JSON list of C-alpha atoms in Angstrom, two decimals:
[
{"chain": "A", "resi": 1, "resn": "UNK", "atom": "CA", "xyz": [0.36, 11.49, -11.53]},
{"chain": "A", "resi": 2, "resn": "UNK", "atom": "CA", "xyz": [-3.35, 9.96, -11.35]},
{"chain": "A", "resi": 3, "resn": "UNK", "atom": "CA", "xyz": [-3.21, 7.26, -10.21]},
{"chain": "A", "resi": 4, "resn": "UNK", "atom": "CA", "xyz": [-5.06, 3.52, -11.01]},
{"chain": "A", "resi": 5, "resn": "UNK", "atom": "CA", "xyz": [-5.57, 0.69, -8.49]},
{"chain": "A", "resi": 6, "resn": "UNK", "atom": "CA", "xyz": [-7.75, -1.81, -11.05]},
{"chain": "A", "resi": 7, "resn": "UNK", "atom": "CA", "xyz": [-8.43, -4.87, -9.96]},
{"chain": "A", "resi": 8, "resn": "UNK", "atom": "CA", "xyz": [-8.53, -8.91, -11.53]},
{"chain": "A", "resi": 9, "resn": "UNK", "atom": "CA", "xyz": [-10.84, -11.03, -9.16]},
{"chain": "A", "resi": 10, "resn": "UNK", "atom": "CA", "xyz": [-12.87, -14.45, -10.05]},
{"chain": "A", "resi": 11, "resn": "UNK", "atom": "CA", "xyz": [-13.42, -17.91, -8.75]},
{"chain": "A", "resi": 12, "resn": "UNK", "atom": "CA", "xyz": [-10.95, -20.35, -8.52]},
{"chain": "A", "resi": 13, "resn": "UNK", "atom": "CA", "xyz": [-9.47, -20.78, -12.50]},
{"chain": "A", "resi": 14, "resn": "UNK", "atom": "CA", "xyz": [-10.83, -18.23, -14.55]},
{"chain": "A", "resi": 15, "resn": "UNK", "atom": "CA", "xyz": [-7.94, -17.02, -15.81]},
{"chain": "A", "resi": 16, "resn": "UNK", "atom": "CA", "xyz": [-6.05, -14.34, -13.91]},
{"chain": "A", "resi": 17, "resn": "UNK", "atom": "CA", "xyz": [-3.19, -15.12, -13.47]},
{"chain": "A", "resi": 18, "resn": "UNK", "atom": "CA", "xyz": [-3.28, -16.05, -16.84]},
{"chain": "A", "resi": 19, "resn": "UNK", "atom": "CA", "xyz": [-3.70, -12.39, -17.75]},
{"chain": "A", "resi": 20, "resn": "UNK", "atom": "CA", "xyz": [-2.41, -11.05, -14.80]},
{"chain": "A", "resi": 21, "resn": "UNK", "atom": "CA", "xyz": [0.67, -12.34, -15.58]},
{"chain": "A", "resi": 22, "resn": "UNK", "atom": "CA", "xyz": [0.58, -11.63, -19.63]},
{"chain": "A", "resi": 23, "resn": "UNK", "atom": "CA", "xyz": [-0.02, -7.87, -18.10]},
{"chain": "A", "resi": 24, "resn": "UNK", "atom": "CA", "xyz": [3.04, -7.94, -16.42]},
{"chain": "A", "resi": 25, "resn": "UNK", "atom": "CA", "xyz": [4.69, -10.03, -19.18]},
{"chain": "A", "resi": 26, "resn": "UNK", "atom": "CA", "xyz": [3.77, -6.38, -21.62]},
{"chain": "A", "resi": 27, "resn": "UNK", "atom": "CA", "xyz": [5.69, -4.28, -18.71]},
{"chain": "A", "resi": 28, "resn": "UNK", "atom": "CA", "xyz": [3.08, -3.26, -16.30]},
{"chain": "A", "resi": 29, "resn": "UNK", "atom": "CA", "xyz": [3.29, -3.29, -12.69]},
{"chain": "A", "resi": 30, "resn": "UNK", "atom": "CA", "xyz": [1.12, -6.38, -11.73]},
{"chain": "A", "resi": 31, "resn": "UNK", "atom": "CA", "xyz": [1.29, -7.67, -8.31]},
{"chain": "A", "resi": 32, "resn": "UNK", "atom": "CA", "xyz": [0.29, -11.51, -7.54]},
{"chain": "A", "resi": 33, "resn": "UNK", "atom": "CA", "xyz": [-2.48, -13.33, -6.35]},
{"chain": "A", "resi": 34, "resn": "UNK", "atom": "CA", "xyz": [-1.14, -14.44, -2.33]},
{"chain": "A", "resi": 35, "resn": "UNK", "atom": "CA", "xyz": [-3.38, -17.32, -1.51]},
{"chain": "A", "resi": 36, "resn": "UNK", "atom": "CA", "xyz": [-1.20, -20.04, -2.53]},
{"chain": "A", "resi": 37, "resn": "UNK", "atom": "CA", "xyz": [1.97, -17.89, -0.62]},
{"chain": "A", "resi": 38, "resn": "UNK", "atom": "CA", "xyz": [-0.50, -18.04, 1.83]},
{"chain": "A", "resi": 39, "resn": "UNK", "atom": "CA", "xyz": [-1.36, -21.83, 1.44]},
{"chain": "A", "resi": 40, "resn": "UNK", "atom": "CA", "xyz": [2.30, -22.75, 0.81]},
{"chain": "A", "resi": 41, "resn": "UNK", "atom": "CA", "xyz": [4.26, -21.57, 3.50]},
{"chain": "A", "resi": 42, "resn": "UNK", "atom": "CA", "xyz": [1.40, -23.37, 5.86]},
{"chain": "A", "resi": 43, "resn": "UNK", "atom": "CA", "xyz": [2.00, -26.37, 4.19]},
{"chain": "A", "resi": 44, "resn": "UNK", "atom": "CA", "xyz": [6.26, -25.61, 5.52]},
{"chain": "A", "resi": 45, "resn": "UNK", "atom": "CA", "xyz": [4.08, -25.88, 8.49]},
{"chain": "A", "resi": 46, "resn": "UNK", "atom": "CA", "xyz": [2.37, -28.95, 7.96]},
{"chain": "A", "resi": 47, "resn": "UNK", "atom": "CA", "xyz": [-1.23, -27.50, 7.53]},
{"chain": "A", "resi": 48, "resn": "UNK", "atom": "CA", "xyz": [-1.98, -29.10, 4.16]},
{"chain": "A", "resi": 49, "resn": "UNK", "atom": "CA", "xyz": [-4.54, -27.58, 3.90]},
{"chain": "A", "resi": 50, "resn": "UNK", "atom": "CA", "xyz": [-4.98, -24.36, 5.80]},
{"chain": "A", "resi": 51, "resn": "UNK", "atom": "CA", "xyz": [-8.01, -21.88, 4.58]},
{"chain": "A", "resi": 52, "resn": "UNK", "atom": "CA", "xyz": [-9.97, -25.61, 5.24]},
{"chain": "A", "resi": 53, "resn": "UNK", "atom": "CA", "xyz": [-7.96, -26.69, 9.03]},
{"chain": "A", "resi": 54, "resn": "UNK", "atom": "CA", "xyz": [-8.61, -22.91, 9.99]},
{"chain": "A", "resi": 55, "resn": "UNK", "atom": "CA", "xyz": [-10.46, -20.31, 7.50]},
{"chain": "A", "resi": 56, "resn": "UNK", "atom": "CA", "xyz": [-10.37, -17.54, 10.46]},
{"chain": "A", "resi": 57, "resn": "UNK", "atom": "CA", "xyz": [-6.43, -17.40, 9.99]},
{"chain": "A", "resi": 58, "resn": "UNK", "atom": "CA", "xyz": [-5.70, -18.05, 6.99]},
{"chain": "A", "resi": 59, "resn": "UNK", "atom": "CA", "xyz": [-8.07, -14.77, 6.19]},
{"chain": "A", "resi": 60, "resn": "UNK", "atom": "CA", "xyz": [-6.08, -12.78, 8.87]},
{"chain": "A", "resi": 61, "resn": "UNK", "atom": "CA", "xyz": [-2.87, -13.71, 6.87]},
{"chain": "A", "resi": 62, "resn": "UNK", "atom": "CA", "xyz": [-4.49, -12.74, 3.71]},
{"chain": "A", "resi": 63, "resn": "UNK", "atom": "CA", "xyz": [-6.13, -9.95, 4.48]},
{"chain": "A", "resi": 64, "resn": "UNK", "atom": "CA", "xyz": [-3.31, -8.99, 5.90]},
{"chain": "A", "resi": 65, "resn": "UNK", "atom": "CA", "xyz": [-1.09, -9.34, 2.67]},
{"chain": "A", "resi": 66, "resn": "UNK", "atom": "CA", "xyz": [-3.61, -7.89, 0.36]},
{"chain": "A", "resi": 67, "resn": "UNK", "atom": "CA", "xyz": [-3.42, -4.63, 2.55]},
{"chain": "A", "resi": 68, "resn": "UNK", "atom": "CA", "xyz": [0.28, -4.46, 1.99]},
{"chain": "A", "resi": 69, "resn": "UNK", "atom": "CA", "xyz": [-0.20, -4.98, -1.73]},
{"chain": "A", "resi": 70, "resn": "UNK", "atom": "CA", "xyz": [-2.55, -2.23, -2.66]},
{"chain": "A", "resi": 71, "resn": "UNK", "atom": "CA", "xyz": [-0.32, -0.13, -0.17]},
{"chain": "A", "resi": 72, "resn": "UNK", "atom": "CA", "xyz": [2.63, -1.04, -1.71]},
{"chain": "A", "resi": 73, "resn": "UNK", "atom": "CA", "xyz": [0.48, -0.31, -5.30]},
{"chain": "A", "resi": 74, "resn": "UNK", "atom": "CA", "xyz": [0.09, 2.81, -3.84]},
{"chain": "A", "resi": 75, "resn": "UNK", "atom": "CA", "xyz": [3.50, 3.33, -3.04]},
{"chain": "A", "resi": 76, "resn": "UNK", "atom": "CA", "xyz": [4.76, 2.28, -6.50]},
{"chain": "A", "resi": 77, "resn": "UNK", "atom": "CA", "xyz": [5.97, 4.73, -8.60]},
{"chain": "A", "resi": 78, "resn": "UNK", "atom": "CA", "xyz": [4.13, 3.65, -11.32]},
{"chain": "A", "resi": 79, "resn": "UNK", "atom": "CA", "xyz": [0.85, 4.90, -12.43]},
{"chain": "A", "resi": 80, "resn": "UNK", "atom": "CA", "xyz": [-1.24, 2.34, -13.25]},
{"chain": "A", "resi": 81, "resn": "UNK", "atom": "CA", "xyz": [-1.32, -1.58, -11.15]},
{"chain": "A", "resi": 82, "resn": "UNK", "atom": "CA", "xyz": [-2.23, -4.53, -12.00]},
{"chain": "A", "resi": 83, "resn": "UNK", "atom": "CA", "xyz": [-3.79, -6.15, -8.44]},
{"chain": "A", "resi": 84, "resn": "UNK", "atom": "CA", "xyz": [-4.79, -9.79, -8.47]},
{"chain": "A", "resi": 85, "resn": "UNK", "atom": "CA", "xyz": [-7.62, -10.29, -5.99]},
{"chain": "A", "resi": 86, "resn": "UNK", "atom": "CA", "xyz": [-8.01, -8.02, -4.13]},
{"chain": "A", "resi": 87, "resn": "UNK", "atom": "CA", "xyz": [-9.49, -6.83, 0.07]},
{"chain": "A", "resi": 88, "resn": "UNK", "atom": "CA", "xyz": [-13.26, -7.93, -0.50]},
{"chain": "A", "resi": 89, "resn": "UNK", "atom": "CA", "xyz": [-12.05, -11.51, -1.82]},
{"chain": "A", "resi": 90, "resn": "UNK", "atom": "CA", "xyz": [-11.74, -12.04, 1.51]},
{"chain": "A", "resi": 91, "resn": "UNK", "atom": "CA", "xyz": [-15.16, -11.66, 3.14]},
{"chain": "A", "resi": 92, "resn": "UNK", "atom": "CA", "xyz": [-16.33, -13.00, -0.25]},
{"chain": "A", "resi": 93, "resn": "UNK", "atom": "CA", "xyz": [-14.95, -16.24, 0.03]},
{"chain": "A", "resi": 94, "resn": "UNK", "atom": "CA", "xyz": [-15.39, -16.30, 3.98]},
{"chain": "A", "resi": 95, "resn": "UNK", "atom": "CA", "xyz": [-19.56, -16.05, 2.61]},
{"chain": "A", "resi": 96, "resn": "UNK", "atom": "CA", "xyz": [-18.79, -18.47, 0.63]},
{"chain": "A", "resi": 97, "resn": "UNK", "atom": "CA", "xyz": [-17.87, -20.88, 3.18]},
{"chain": "A", "resi": 98, "resn": "UNK", "atom": "CA", "xyz": [-20.20, -19.62, 5.23]},
{"chain": "A", "resi": 99, "resn": "UNK", "atom": "CA", "xyz": [-18.16, -18.43, 8.40]},
{"chain": "A", "resi": 100, "resn": "UNK", "atom": "CA", "xyz": [-17.95, -15.22, 10.50]},
{"chain": "A", "resi": 101, "resn": "UNK", "atom": "CA", "xyz": [-15.14, -12.59, 10.93]},
{"chain": "A", "resi": 102, "resn": "UNK", "atom": "CA", "xyz": [-14.29, -8.82, 12.73]},
{"chain": "A", "resi": 103, "resn": "UNK", "atom": "CA", "xyz": [-15.27, -5.47, 11.84]},
{"chain": "A", "resi": 104, "resn": "UNK", "atom": "CA", "xyz": [-11.63, -5.56, 10.53]},
{"chain": "A", "resi": 105, "resn": "UNK", "atom": "CA", "xyz": [-12.13, -6.62, 7.31]},
{"chain": "A", "resi": 106, "resn": "UNK", "atom": "CA", "xyz": [-15.06, -4.57, 6.73]},
{"chain": "A", "resi": 107, "resn": "UNK", "atom": "CA", "xyz": [-13.21, -1.47, 8.05]},
{"chain": "A", "resi": 108, "resn": "UNK", "atom": "CA", "xyz": [-10.69, -2.91, 5.23]},
{"chain": "A", "resi": 109, "resn": "UNK", "atom": "CA", "xyz": [-12.81, -2.71, 2.67]},
{"chain": "A", "resi": 110, "resn": "UNK", "atom": "CA", "xyz": [-14.19, 0.44, 3.26]},
{"chain": "A", "resi": 111, "resn": "UNK", "atom": "CA", "xyz": [-11.34, 1.37, 3.61]},
{"chain": "A", "resi": 112, "resn": "UNK", "atom": "CA", "xyz": [-8.87, 1.00, 0.48]},
{"chain": "A", "resi": 113, "resn": "UNK", "atom": "CA", "xyz": [-10.79, 0.97, -2.06]},
{"chain": "A", "resi": 114, "resn": "UNK", "atom": "CA", "xyz": [-10.04, -0.23, -6.86]},
{"chain": "A", "resi": 115, "resn": "UNK", "atom": "CA", "xyz": [-9.84, 2.33, -9.36]},
{"chain": "A", "resi": 116, "resn": "UNK", "atom": "CA", "xyz": [-12.27, -0.53, -11.41]},
{"chain": "A", "resi": 117, "resn": "UNK", "atom": "CA", "xyz": [-12.14, -3.77, -10.78]},
{"chain": "A", "resi": 118, "resn": "UNK", "atom": "CA", "xyz": [-12.39, -7.04, -13.93]},
{"chain": "A", "resi": 119, "resn": "UNK", "atom": "CA", "xyz": [-14.18, -9.99, -12.96]},
{"chain": "A", "resi": 120, "resn": "UNK", "atom": "CA", "xyz": [-13.12, -12.79, -14.68]},
{"chain": "A", "resi": 121, "resn": "UNK", "atom": "CA", "xyz": [-16.35, -15.17, -15.53]},
{"chain": "A", "resi": 122, "resn": "UNK", "atom": "CA", "xyz": [-16.11, -19.54, -14.48]},
{"chain": "A", "resi": 123, "resn": "UNK", "atom": "CA", "xyz": [-15.24, -21.34, -17.81]},
{"chain": "A", "resi": 124, "resn": "UNK", "atom": "CA", "xyz": [-15.26, -24.47, -17.49]},
{"chain": "A", "resi": 125, "resn": "UNK", "atom": "CA", "xyz": [-13.21, -25.00, -20.78]},
{"chain": "A", "resi": 126, "resn": "UNK", "atom": "CA", "xyz": [-10.12, -24.06, -19.34]},
{"chain": "A", "resi": 127, "resn": "UNK", "atom": "CA", "xyz": [-10.64, -24.45, -15.63]},
{"chain": "A", "resi": 128, "resn": "UNK", "atom": "CA", "xyz": [-7.63, -26.20, -13.99]},
{"chain": "A", "resi": 129, "resn": "UNK", "atom": "CA", "xyz": [-7.75, -28.59, -10.05]},
{"chain": "A", "resi": 130, "resn": "UNK", "atom": "CA", "xyz": [-4.32, -28.49, -8.63]},
{"chain": "A", "resi": 131, "resn": "UNK", "atom": "CA", "xyz": [-2.75, -28.95, -5.52]},
{"chain": "A", "resi": 132, "resn": "UNK", "atom": "CA", "xyz": [-3.66, -25.47, -3.71]},
{"chain": "A", "resi": 133, "resn": "UNK", "atom": "CA", "xyz": [-6.53, -25.11, -6.28]},
{"chain": "A", "resi": 134, "resn": "UNK", "atom": "CA", "xyz": [-9.30, -27.45, -4.03]},
{"chain": "A", "resi": 135, "resn": "UNK", "atom": "CA", "xyz": [-12.55, -26.52, -5.73]},
{"chain": "A", "resi": 136, "resn": "UNK", "atom": "CA", "xyz": [-14.44, -28.30, -8.29]},
{"chain": "A", "resi": 137, "resn": "UNK", "atom": "CA", "xyz": [-15.81, -26.15, -11.35]},
{"chain": "A", "resi": 138, "resn": "UNK", "atom": "CA", "xyz": [-18.99, -26.01, -9.68]},
{"chain": "A", "resi": 139, "resn": "UNK", "atom": "CA", "xyz": [-17.86, -24.69, -6.19]},
{"chain": "A", "resi": 140, "resn": "UNK", "atom": "CA", "xyz": [-15.64, -22.26, -8.63]},
{"chain": "A", "resi": 141, "resn": "UNK", "atom": "CA", "xyz": [-19.23, -21.03, -9.69]},
{"chain": "A", "resi": 142, "resn": "UNK", "atom": "CA", "xyz": [-20.13, -20.57, -6.34]},
{"chain": "A", "resi": 143, "resn": "UNK", "atom": "CA", "xyz": [-16.96, -18.19, -5.71]},
{"chain": "A", "resi": 144, "resn": "UNK", "atom": "CA", "xyz": [-18.00, -16.78, -8.75]},
{"chain": "A", "resi": 145, "resn": "UNK", "atom": "CA", "xyz": [-21.00, -16.03, -7.03]},
{"chain": "A", "resi": 146, "resn": "UNK", "atom": "CA", "xyz": [-20.40, -14.15, -4.16]},
{"chain": "A", "resi": 147, "resn": "UNK", "atom": "CA", "xyz": [-17.48, -12.59, -5.62]},
{"chain": "A", "resi": 148, "resn": "UNK", "atom": "CA", "xyz": [-20.10, -10.18, -7.86]},
{"chain": "A", "resi": 149, "resn": "UNK", "atom": "CA", "xyz": [-22.12, -9.37, -3.53]},
{"chain": "A", "resi": 150, "resn": "UNK", "atom": "CA", "xyz": [-19.67, -8.81, -2.10]},
{"chain": "A", "resi": 151, "resn": "UNK", "atom": "CA", "xyz": [-18.00, -6.71, -4.84]},
{"chain": "A", "resi": 152, "resn": "UNK", "atom": "CA", "xyz": [-21.65, -4.99, -5.60]},
{"chain": "A", "resi": 153, "resn": "UNK", "atom": "CA", "xyz": [-22.21, -4.60, -1.93]},
{"chain": "A", "resi": 154, "resn": "UNK", "atom": "CA", "xyz": [-19.39, -1.91, -1.56]},
{"chain": "A", "resi": 155, "resn": "UNK", "atom": "CA", "xyz": [-20.63, -0.01, -4.48]},
{"chain": "A", "resi": 156, "resn": "UNK", "atom": "CA", "xyz": [-18.19, -1.21, -7.21]},
{"chain": "A", "resi": 157, "resn": "UNK", "atom": "CA", "xyz": [-19.40, -2.07, -10.50]},
{"chain": "A", "resi": 158, "resn": "UNK", "atom": "CA", "xyz": [-17.55, -4.79, -12.38]},
{"chain": "A", "resi": 159, "resn": "UNK", "atom": "CA", "xyz": [-16.30, -5.35, -15.92]},
{"chain": "A", "resi": 160, "resn": "UNK", "atom": "CA", "xyz": [-17.12, -8.94, -17.06]},
{"chain": "A", "resi": 161, "resn": "UNK", "atom": "CA", "xyz": [-14.39, -9.64, -19.32]},
{"chain": "A", "resi": 162, "resn": "UNK", "atom": "CA", "xyz": [-15.21, -12.47, -21.88]},
{"chain": "A", "resi": 163, "resn": "UNK", "atom": "CA", "xyz": [-13.99, -15.81, -22.86]},
{"chain": "A", "resi": 164, "resn": "UNK", "atom": "CA", "xyz": [-11.94, -14.73, -25.39]},
{"chain": "A", "resi": 165, "resn": "UNK", "atom": "CA", "xyz": [-8.31, -16.12, -26.24]},
{"chain": "A", "resi": 166, "resn": "UNK", "atom": "CA", "xyz": [-5.51, -14.33, -23.86]},
{"chain": "A", "resi": 167, "resn": "UNK", "atom": "CA", "xyz": [-4.98, -11.44, -25.95]},
{"chain": "A", "resi": 168, "resn": "UNK", "atom": "CA", "xyz": [-8.44, -10.36, -26.11]},
{"chain": "A", "resi": 169, "resn": "UNK", "atom": "CA", "xyz": [-9.10, -10.30, -22.48]},
{"chain": "A", "resi": 170, "resn": "UNK", "atom": "CA", "xyz": [-5.90, -8.36, -22.22]},
{"chain": "A", "resi": 171, "resn": "UNK", "atom": "CA", "xyz": [-6.77, -5.57, -25.36]},
{"chain": "A", "resi": 172, "resn": "UNK", "atom": "CA", "xyz": [-9.92, -5.41, -23.56]},
{"chain": "A", "resi": 173, "resn": "UNK", "atom": "CA", "xyz": [-8.62, -4.74, -19.99]},
{"chain": "A", "resi": 174, "resn": "UNK", "atom": "CA", "xyz": [-6.50, -2.40, -21.84]},
{"chain": "A", "resi": 175, "resn": "UNK", "atom": "CA", "xyz": [-9.94, -0.87, -23.53]},
{"chain": "A", "resi": 176, "resn": "UNK", "atom": "CA", "xyz": [-11.71, -0.45, -20.34]},
{"chain": "A", "resi": 177, "resn": "UNK", "atom": "CA", "xyz": [-9.17, 1.37, -17.64]}
]
């Protein structure tokens, strides 16, 4: 079996989660974004925005979770697995806030290689802010730029998903795997 681990990336509010849910509804194996889970766990401990208060701790928890997701995806029985965000996302966000990180972050990006990367461009028409998404649309565009730069620095070619309805976005991805 030729395992394919497909990443969906993009700035906040670009439609990744909706597309992942759409793929899951079609029966594909999908792993959700974990940053909301990390944020909610921190909020239960009384830390409103862990990413803002302790960005390195938040990023270490994300890195750990995303490495686990990658390992789970490799070991999954499905030949095709979709992930909502990947390991280099952690570095892109650290670049965005101008923070440094241990070399283990870079090592994790080099060790865990994804089959293909689809990027969702910033799309103001669908952008919504909520309790876990503190960024405004302008910040989402900056994060998008950091994601592009970070993934390209690791040698990935990014396939931009068109700003179309959900079904067309899903079909674009499936047609280009």
